Amino acid sequence: MIGFLQPLALLGLVAVAIPPLLHLLGRRLPPTVMFPAVRYLTATEREHSRRLKLRNLLLLILRMAVILFVVLAAARPVARVASGTGHPATAVALVVDNSLSAGAVVRGRRVLDVLVDRAREVMRRVESGDRLWLVLGDGLPRRVGRAEALETLDSLTPWPVRLDVTEAVRVAARVLRDEALPAREVVLLSDLQASALSAGEAVAVRVLVWQPPEVPDNRGIDSAYVEPVLWAPAGEVVVRLGGSFTEPAALRLATEGRDLAGAVAGAGDVVTLAATVPLRGWLAARVELDPDELRADDSWWLALRIVEPAAVRTVGEVGEGGRVRRGDEVSLADRPTTGITILFPPADPSLVGAVNRALAVRGVAWRVGEIVQGEWSLTGEVEPASGAAVYRRHRLLGDGAVLVRAAGEPWLVRAGDQVIVASRMEEAWTTLPVRAAFIPFLDVLVNQVAARESWIVRAAPGATARLPAAARAVLLPAGEVTVPSDGRLPAPRAPGVYFLRGPRGDTVGALEVNHDRRESRLETATARSVRATLGDQARLLSDRGMDRELFEGERRADVTGLLLAAAIVAALAELGLASAGGAKRGT
């Protein structure tokens, strides 16, 4: 049995017809005129004509053979050989993509079930001398035996995670480098989402990429968030739908077992669901979409907090502080006051000393330092401030919770009931007052940072979540998990709302865990993009191609060299025959 590694090269076989066409076009039969004086030469001419026709026929066959052998060699034919008992000992890494998108149903079967069937075919050909690595949706390589791998595959389910397929292949290639075996190859079994490929270094080993089945149209929830941060008791949920299936479907907002709002929308739509919740405190809500072929992206979890909003009063000149409602609970001030205070730098720099003395009296470790000028971008836990530019700020000196930084230095800090901002809310100091995010910034500042710590942290399943300094523990179904000192904690793998406990045991926020919206994009990558991201040694193969190429084409011989040798022999023979004919005509 013969196969071809480059079957498209066989299209060049049409060139075999060129020599016969040229031969037919070159034939010219002159008119026959008989002279009595040359009749005795007729017999001799007939004998010479037969020899000439035979020679021309041999030349035609040799020229066609040269083209045929060259084209077949370009297609790289391989043939099964009867000798040998198996393939060379191979280090093989099997990457099985059981990420969220593998739960899509195609023709009545999950994509993951098809991938597992194909993986079992690979396992069937693994021999005792091979070394096997298994990489799943978490991207971690596992050194396994054949029996263990089959057991893992039998129990495999779609995980609500996103797998960077290209990075998983790179990780697999790196673990194969240390294997001292004659052959190494990575086998990728995935739905091969275009969104799962990423740029980076080319893979240095053979990568056999299986061509996945067709994918269905899909719609999913790309994102959802509450507006405003606190409901009192009414509010809105803004939902964005994604995917490729634009046919409208029902969308619902529910909590505590009851529907709050509904709408009809399709992929690409942005929907606002308004609702009123006659409860108080923290609630877990869920936005649900009518199910389709990929159900794991048809829901989105949200944390709701229903309270009366904090009242605000202003003390002194605090720049743009007059934009918020006046009241008597949270003070926006340019000097420390009793109760909860958001402290902005005073307009007169000479008053900074008085501010620092007042902070010391209240036991606050932070101090307001000298003014520095430049241009910095804000980063930190208060999302509306992120990305805003700062041109002038006071240095904040001390130790404690830093919520926002500028050039790595504290810009927004908290100590007890005092929240200190390093810049005044004026255009000469920062771009925040002229940004659309200014009102949300004040809302978060008043209702989360100062009055009530109610942090909302968002993360994808399994991703590292950065929790606020006020969080001491996360409530999981199995119990509380203590937050590390650096505030970084892997998010649970199961989507949902997980509440955060503060130092006094009260709820200070919530961790919203939802699917990565890129998993809703089911469009398959092309062969060109596969080679561009995985390198020239990556090959996209059908079922037959995978069977042929696996384990470096076990029990096969590459006959390309033989065909090239045959082409050379045929070319030399043609040259010799043509030269001999020319020499005879010269004599």
XYZ file of C-alpha atoms in Angstrom:
587
model
C 0.000 0.000 0.000
C 1.367 3.379 -1.050
C 0.477 6.787 0.355
C 1.671 10.300 -0.365
C 2.894 12.895 2.122
C 2.304 15.755 -0.341
C -0.694 14.578 -2.394
C -1.327 18.007 -3.970
C 1.909 17.609 -5.932
C 0.172 14.863 -7.939
C -1.593 17.607 -9.859
C 1.692 17.917 -11.730
C 0.951 14.605 -13.477
C -0.851 16.572 -16.163
C 2.635 17.585 -17.338
C 3.176 13.972 -18.507
C 0.948 14.808 -21.472
C 3.335 17.520 -22.719
C 5.802 15.244 -24.644
C 3.019 13.414 -26.595
C 1.409 16.726 -27.519
C 4.704 18.128 -28.747
C 5.313 14.899 -30.680
C 1.947 15.066 -32.401
C 2.303 18.753 -33.213
C 5.785 18.130 -34.681
C 4.683 15.446 -37.082
C 4.641 16.666 -40.694
C 3.905 14.287 -43.587
C 5.282 15.741 -46.865
C 3.549 14.854 -50.178
C 4.792 11.675 -51.854
C 6.188 12.063 -55.404
C 7.538 8.909 -57.079
C 10.428 9.169 -59.565
C 11.409 6.126 -61.605
C 15.056 6.676 -60.800
C 14.596 6.349 -57.051
C 12.166 3.449 -56.884
C 14.986 1.075 -55.956
C 15.472 3.100 -52.700
C 11.884 2.491 -51.456
C 12.655 -0.716 -49.573
C 15.662 0.848 -47.817
C 13.594 3.891 -46.798
C 10.854 1.723 -45.289
C 13.386 -0.104 -43.093
C 14.945 3.178 -41.918
C 11.486 4.621 -41.180
C 10.628 1.673 -38.914
C 13.866 2.169 -36.960
C 13.229 5.915 -36.692
C 9.667 5.428 -35.402
C 10.890 2.962 -32.782
C 13.610 5.394 -31.668
C 11.132 8.303 -31.463
C 8.718 6.149 -29.471
C 11.461 5.216 -26.985
C 12.437 8.894 -26.636
C 8.781 9.806 -26.015
C 8.415 7.127 -23.338
C 11.653 8.160 -21.614
C 10.666 11.834 -21.550
C 7.260 10.985 -20.129
C 8.936 8.739 -17.546
C 11.271 11.537 -16.417
C 8.317 13.862 -15.770
C 6.320 11.068 -14.101
C 9.157 10.117 -11.731
C 9.867 13.745 -10.780
C 6.206 14.508 -10.007
C 5.793 11.319 -7.964
C 8.973 12.141 -6.053
C 7.616 15.641 -5.290
C 4.491 14.008 -3.790
C 6.789 12.059 -1.405
C 5.303 8.551 -1.717
C 5.651 6.126 1.171
C 4.997 2.400 1.069
C 4.160 -0.127 3.725
C 6.898 -2.645 4.322
C 6.394 -6.143 5.617
C 9.598 -6.297 7.680
C 9.812 -5.004 11.251
C 7.609 -5.519 14.281
C 6.668 -1.890 15.112
C 7.758 1.710 15.152
C 10.922 3.107 16.743
C 10.681 3.933 20.443
C 8.896 7.294 20.545
C 8.316 9.994 23.155
C 4.794 11.172 22.386
C 2.810 13.941 24.057
C -0.945 13.671 23.550
C -2.762 17.007 23.927
C -6.520 16.503 24.398
C -8.411 19.797 24.478
C -11.309 19.290 26.904
C -11.866 23.011 27.440
C -15.352 24.524 27.575
C -15.881 24.572 23.799
C -15.367 20.782 23.617
C -18.857 20.453 25.125
C -20.467 21.604 21.865
C -22.767 19.031 20.286
C -22.237 18.158 16.617
C -24.591 15.673 14.946
C -25.810 14.377 18.277
C -22.348 13.885 19.833
C -20.168 16.105 21.957
C -16.947 17.196 20.298
C -15.068 15.840 23.329
C -16.461 12.336 22.725
C -15.074 12.438 19.181
C -11.698 13.643 20.477
C -11.583 10.855 23.086
C -12.358 8.223 20.428
C -9.469 9.523 18.360
C -7.219 9.537 21.450
C -8.045 5.865 22.085
C -6.863 5.097 18.548
C -3.540 6.706 19.411
C -3.364 4.703 22.651
C -3.972 1.496 20.728
C -0.705 2.012 18.843
C 1.406 2.935 21.876
C 3.991 0.219 22.557
C 5.922 -0.755 25.662
C 9.075 1.100 24.580
C 7.257 4.411 24.109
C 7.017 7.172 26.710
C 3.680 8.909 26.979
C 2.736 12.366 28.224
C -0.855 13.596 28.533
C -1.853 17.291 28.446
C -5.474 18.234 29.195
C -7.469 21.456 29.424
C -5.436 22.786 32.347
C -2.305 22.825 30.161
C -0.236 20.724 32.607
C 1.839 17.780 31.268
C 1.352 14.415 33.003
C 3.723 11.461 32.622
C 1.362 8.484 32.340
C 1.299 4.877 31.280
C -1.031 3.510 28.637
C -3.515 2.080 31.141
C -3.599 5.280 33.207
C -4.094 7.390 30.104
C -7.039 5.255 28.976
C -8.598 5.498 32.440
C -8.238 9.290 32.386
C -9.756 9.521 28.920
C -12.733 7.383 29.955
C -13.614 9.811 32.755
C -12.879 13.025 30.859
C -15.541 15.776 30.791
C -15.522 19.316 29.355
C -13.965 21.723 31.855
C -15.214 25.342 32.054
C -11.730 26.660 31.298
C -9.979 28.158 28.297
C -6.974 26.325 26.904
C -4.334 28.204 24.943
C -3.758 25.378 22.481
C -0.510 26.791 21.115
C 0.989 27.182 24.588
C -0.132 23.654 25.538
C 1.713 22.289 22.496
C 4.822 24.293 23.413
C 4.714 22.903 26.958
C 4.371 19.383 25.560
C 7.306 19.943 23.200
C 9.475 21.171 26.061
C 8.911 18.037 28.153
C 9.798 15.872 25.138
C 13.196 17.531 24.745
C 14.545 15.643 27.766
C 13.397 12.251 26.490
C 16.351 10.222 25.144
C 14.432 8.286 22.489
C 14.944 8.064 18.724
C 11.690 9.888 17.897
C 9.541 12.647 19.432
C 6.155 13.950 18.377
C 3.173 15.886 19.726
C -0.350 14.806 18.812
C -2.961 17.566 19.125
C -6.627 16.569 19.399
C -8.752 19.698 19.639
C -11.744 21.482 18.184
C -8.984 23.844 17.007
C -10.666 27.159 17.724
C -8.999 30.031 15.918
C -9.246 32.028 19.174
C -7.246 29.330 21.023
C -4.091 29.858 18.928
C -1.518 32.409 20.043
C 1.717 33.823 18.690
C 5.078 32.753 20.090
C 8.110 30.611 19.434
C 7.815 27.811 16.873
C 7.643 24.252 18.147
C 10.838 22.278 17.560
C 9.292 18.787 17.242
C 6.805 17.167 14.883
C 3.238 18.215 15.652
C 0.417 16.122 14.224
C -2.778 18.155 14.331
C -5.991 16.278 13.772
C -8.579 17.989 11.551
C -11.646 18.398 13.835
C -15.246 17.900 12.732
C -17.439 20.782 11.627
C -18.595 23.178 14.321
C -22.147 24.441 14.910
C -23.348 28.019 15.082
C -23.335 29.237 18.648
C -24.533 32.100 20.793
C -23.334 32.804 24.305
C -23.124 35.456 26.996
C -19.938 37.474 26.547
C -20.280 39.597 29.682
C -22.714 40.973 32.241
C -22.341 43.578 34.965
C -24.563 45.414 37.421
C -25.247 49.145 37.252
C -24.934 50.868 39.675
C -22.551 49.011 41.985
C -25.150 49.036 44.790
C -28.891 48.571 44.263
C -31.272 50.502 46.435
C -33.301 48.361 45.811
C -33.558 48.772 42.017
C -30.855 48.487 39.429
C -29.884 47.167 36.014
C -27.846 44.334 34.554
C -26.144 45.066 31.223
C -25.642 41.898 29.157
C -23.635 41.491 25.949
C -24.223 38.438 23.762
C -21.612 36.971 21.423
C -21.125 34.096 19.028
C -22.238 33.539 15.444
C -25.907 32.509 15.845
C -27.925 35.721 15.412
C -31.396 34.188 15.754
C -33.039 35.758 18.858
C -33.417 33.744 22.044
C -34.945 34.345 25.468
C -32.738 35.931 28.155
C -33.608 35.880 31.875
C -32.241 37.382 35.095
C -32.972 35.279 38.163
C -32.028 35.135 41.842
C -33.239 33.213 44.868
C -35.248 30.927 42.576
C -37.299 33.727 41.032
C -37.132 35.530 37.683
C -36.447 39.260 37.969
C -36.414 40.384 34.322
C -36.338 39.046 30.775
C -35.714 40.005 27.163
C -35.154 38.546 23.686
C -31.761 38.999 21.996
C -29.288 37.467 19.556
C -25.513 37.377 19.086
C -23.980 40.848 19.060
C -26.834 42.474 21.011
C -26.400 44.480 24.217
C -29.412 44.185 26.522
C -30.263 46.060 29.711
C -32.375 44.150 32.233
C -33.983 46.419 34.848
C -35.133 44.839 38.103
C -36.148 45.549 41.667
C -35.157 43.219 44.496
C -37.220 43.560 47.727
C -34.371 42.159 49.822
C -31.262 43.469 51.544
C -27.707 42.210 51.626
C -25.604 40.087 49.259
C -27.273 37.878 46.649
C -26.033 35.582 43.879
C -27.863 36.224 40.601
C -27.679 34.474 37.262
C -28.327 35.576 33.693
C -29.557 32.658 31.580
C -29.924 32.241 27.827
C -31.985 29.617 26.038
C -29.648 26.615 25.559
C -28.096 25.748 22.208
C -25.406 23.289 21.030
C -22.891 24.715 23.533
C -24.678 25.093 26.849
C -21.718 26.007 29.069
C -21.634 29.615 27.812
C -25.392 30.205 28.123
C -25.265 31.532 31.702
C -23.427 34.255 33.647
C -23.120 34.660 37.419
C -23.390 38.035 39.164
C -23.120 39.298 42.732
C -25.798 41.777 43.800
C -25.694 43.951 46.886
C -28.899 45.715 47.834
C -28.488 48.559 50.377
C -29.306 52.207 50.819
C -26.565 54.250 49.098
C -24.155 56.168 51.267
C -24.914 59.825 51.831
C -22.096 62.296 51.228
C -21.139 65.701 52.587
C -18.296 67.920 51.445
C -15.935 69.717 53.789
C -13.666 72.445 52.456
C -12.483 72.716 48.868
C -12.031 69.276 47.326
C -12.001 70.070 43.626
C -14.856 68.313 41.829
C -16.415 66.851 44.981
C -19.604 68.829 44.454
C -20.659 66.381 41.767
C -21.920 63.875 44.380
C -25.001 64.172 46.588
C -24.613 65.991 49.882
C -25.433 64.207 53.104
C -23.975 63.288 56.449
C -22.333 59.843 56.309
C -19.184 59.979 54.109
C -17.170 63.183 54.036
C -15.257 64.402 50.987
C -12.746 66.768 52.582
C -9.352 68.437 52.281
C -8.575 67.745 55.962
C -9.285 64.799 58.300
C -12.740 64.884 59.896
C -14.695 62.698 62.263
C -16.218 59.569 60.791
C -15.482 58.160 57.375
C -13.489 60.614 55.273
C -12.179 60.636 51.718
C -9.256 63.031 52.025
C -8.023 65.051 49.059
C -4.905 67.292 49.177
C -5.620 70.858 50.319
C -5.582 73.608 47.693
C -3.001 75.506 49.762
C 0.215 73.417 50.070
C 1.065 75.211 53.304
C -1.793 73.342 55.002
C -0.217 69.919 54.359
C 1.558 70.033 57.744
C -1.753 70.561 59.539
C -3.268 67.643 57.604
C -0.423 65.329 58.643
C -0.756 66.353 62.310
C -4.475 65.630 62.207
C -3.787 62.210 60.676
C -1.277 61.457 63.431
C -3.848 62.371 66.106
C -6.255 59.838 64.585
C -3.557 57.131 64.559
C -3.235 57.031 60.778
C 0.235 55.895 59.658
C 0.079 57.644 56.274
C 1.446 61.126 55.630
C 1.022 63.535 52.700
C 4.420 64.417 51.216
C 5.766 66.856 48.652
C 4.171 67.566 45.264
C 5.684 65.858 42.196
C 4.854 66.580 38.559
C 5.037 64.368 35.458
C 2.681 62.010 33.691
C 1.691 58.608 35.048
C -1.045 56.041 34.415
C -3.140 54.733 37.306
C -3.356 51.016 38.088
C -4.946 49.097 40.923
C -8.078 47.641 42.484
C -10.470 50.548 41.778
C -11.296 49.741 38.155
C -12.838 53.088 37.041
C -9.548 54.814 37.861
C -7.378 52.402 35.886
C -5.782 53.987 32.836
C -6.463 57.589 33.862
C -3.509 59.973 33.583
C -2.054 61.880 36.533
C 0.012 65.045 36.030
C 0.420 66.248 39.619
C 0.271 64.375 42.906
C 1.520 64.404 46.475
C 3.740 61.550 47.546
C 1.938 59.371 50.096
C 4.355 58.095 52.735
C 3.534 55.293 55.127
C 2.459 51.694 55.338
C -0.942 50.127 54.776
C -3.476 49.140 52.150
C -2.614 50.630 48.730
C -5.621 50.537 46.402
C -4.344 52.488 43.367
C -0.787 53.258 42.268
C 0.864 55.789 39.962
C 4.294 54.777 38.636
C 4.339 52.064 41.286
C 3.888 54.578 44.122
C 0.761 54.872 46.317
C -1.937 57.156 44.913
C -5.054 55.938 46.757
C -4.676 54.370 50.209
C -6.877 53.409 53.115
C -6.181 53.422 56.834
C -9.128 52.812 59.138
C -11.904 55.278 58.310
C -9.563 57.586 56.361
C -9.173 57.169 52.588
C -6.398 59.360 51.155
C -6.165 60.433 47.489
C -2.839 61.873 46.269
C -4.323 64.263 43.659
C -7.033 66.871 43.701
C -9.983 66.232 41.396
C -9.037 69.003 38.998
C -7.987 68.832 35.334
C -4.516 70.198 36.097
C -3.926 67.250 38.436
C -5.577 64.294 36.679
C -7.792 63.415 33.708
C -10.351 61.713 35.946
C -12.743 64.719 36.182
C -13.095 64.848 32.377
C -13.460 61.096 31.868
C -16.725 59.188 31.620
C -15.393 56.970 34.400
C -15.367 59.844 36.921
C -18.864 59.264 38.317
C -18.315 55.477 38.583
C -14.994 56.269 40.293
C -16.738 58.397 42.926
C -19.462 55.753 43.274
C -16.880 53.045 43.966
C -14.882 55.367 46.178
C -17.884 56.251 48.348
C -19.909 53.051 48.325
C -17.144 50.451 48.260
C -13.865 51.875 49.499
C -15.101 54.292 52.153
C -18.597 53.547 53.432
C -18.954 49.838 52.840
C -16.253 47.579 51.580
C -18.088 45.666 48.848
C -15.526 44.566 46.316
C -16.496 42.716 43.158
C -13.630 40.674 41.689
C -14.034 38.894 38.352
C -12.014 35.920 37.124
C -12.199 33.025 34.673
C -12.285 29.468 36.060
C -8.844 28.422 37.287
C -7.295 31.833 36.602
C -5.433 33.734 39.311
C -7.724 36.235 41.045
C -6.305 39.276 42.789
C -8.426 39.824 45.904
C -8.674 43.111 47.844
C -6.685 43.675 51.013
C -9.927 43.613 53.051
C -10.614 39.963 52.106
C -9.382 37.374 54.585
C -11.181 34.283 53.286
C -13.263 33.015 50.350
C -16.402 30.976 50.984
C -16.354 27.815 48.848
C -18.828 24.905 48.915
C -16.221 22.827 50.778
C -15.597 25.578 53.353
C -13.552 28.738 53.829
C -10.197 29.178 52.082
C -7.774 31.680 53.585
C -6.537 34.394 51.236
C -2.703 34.443 50.919
C -0.830 37.525 52.080
C -0.259 38.686 48.487
C -3.997 38.499 47.779
C -3.583 36.127 44.825
C -5.722 32.994 44.756
C -6.659 30.563 41.950
C -10.330 30.992 41.117
C -12.556 27.907 41.530
C -13.022 25.851 38.388
C -16.810 25.852 38.685
C -18.545 29.101 37.608
C -20.482 30.866 40.340
C -20.441 33.607 42.976
C -18.093 33.143 45.938
C -18.372 35.635 48.788
C -15.373 37.238 50.519
C -15.070 37.448 54.299
C -13.409 40.394 56.071
C -11.339 40.412 59.277
C -14.511 40.715 61.414
C -16.265 37.853 59.638
C -18.532 40.131 57.612
C -18.990 39.916 53.849
C -16.803 42.508 52.137
C -17.194 41.449 48.521
C -17.655 38.650 46.056
C -15.661 36.722 43.497
C -17.571 36.265 40.228
C -16.273 33.276 38.259
C -17.510 32.969 34.669
C -16.389 31.381 31.425
C -13.904 33.041 29.118
C -15.920 34.629 26.316
C -13.351 33.483 23.737
C -14.634 29.942 24.257
C -17.884 30.960 22.555
C -16.010 31.569 19.267
C -16.128 28.142 17.628
C -14.666 29.088 14.237
C -11.949 26.596 13.268
C -8.382 27.663 12.523
C -7.007 27.202 9.000
C -4.006 25.100 8.037
C -2.056 28.296 7.353
C -2.725 29.706 10.842
C -1.784 26.357 12.394
C 1.609 26.427 10.670
C 2.056 30.127 11.463
C 1.608 29.561 15.209
C 3.016 26.053 15.691
C 5.826 26.100 13.119
C 6.634 24.382 9.846
C 6.738 20.936 11.475
C 3.017 21.149 12.331
C 0.742 19.334 9.916
C -3.061 19.377 9.777
C -4.184 15.803 9.056
C -7.387 13.928 8.319
C -8.205 10.562 9.899
C -6.259 8.699 7.201
C -3.431 11.202 7.356
C -3.161 10.827 11.130
C -3.063 7.029 10.828
C -0.356 7.329 8.201
C 1.838 9.861 10.024
C 1.507 8.701 13.633
C 4.738 7.443 15.216
C 6.678 8.809 12.239
C 4.894 6.527 9.803
C 5.620 3.171 11.404
C 6.490 0.258 9.040
C 6.777 2.575 6.057
C 9.555 3.302 3.617
C 9.990 6.610 1.825
C 10.529 5.830 -1.862
C 11.247 9.408 -2.918
C 14.936 8.654 -3.395
C 14.212 5.654 -5.618
C 11.953 7.733 -7.836
C 14.545 10.473 -8.173
C 17.150 7.852 -9.086
C 14.776 6.414 -11.677
C 14.216 9.902 -13.104
C 17.977 10.408 -13.441
C 18.407 7.032 -15.153
C 15.570 7.792 -17.572
C 17.041 11.228 -18.338
C 20.490 9.741 -19.046
C 18.953 7.079 -21.254
C 17.004 9.713 -23.169
C 20.154 11.792 -23.580
C 22.141 8.812 -24.816
C 19.472 7.717 -27.291
C 19.018 11.227 -28.646
C 22.800 11.696 -29.008
C 23.191 8.376 -30.801
C 20.466 9.310 -33.267
C 22.105 12.654 -33.956
C 25.528 11.044 -34.539
C 24.078 8.627 -37.089
C 22.434 11.437 -38.987
C 25.773 13.275 -39.029
C 27.511 10.364 -40.676
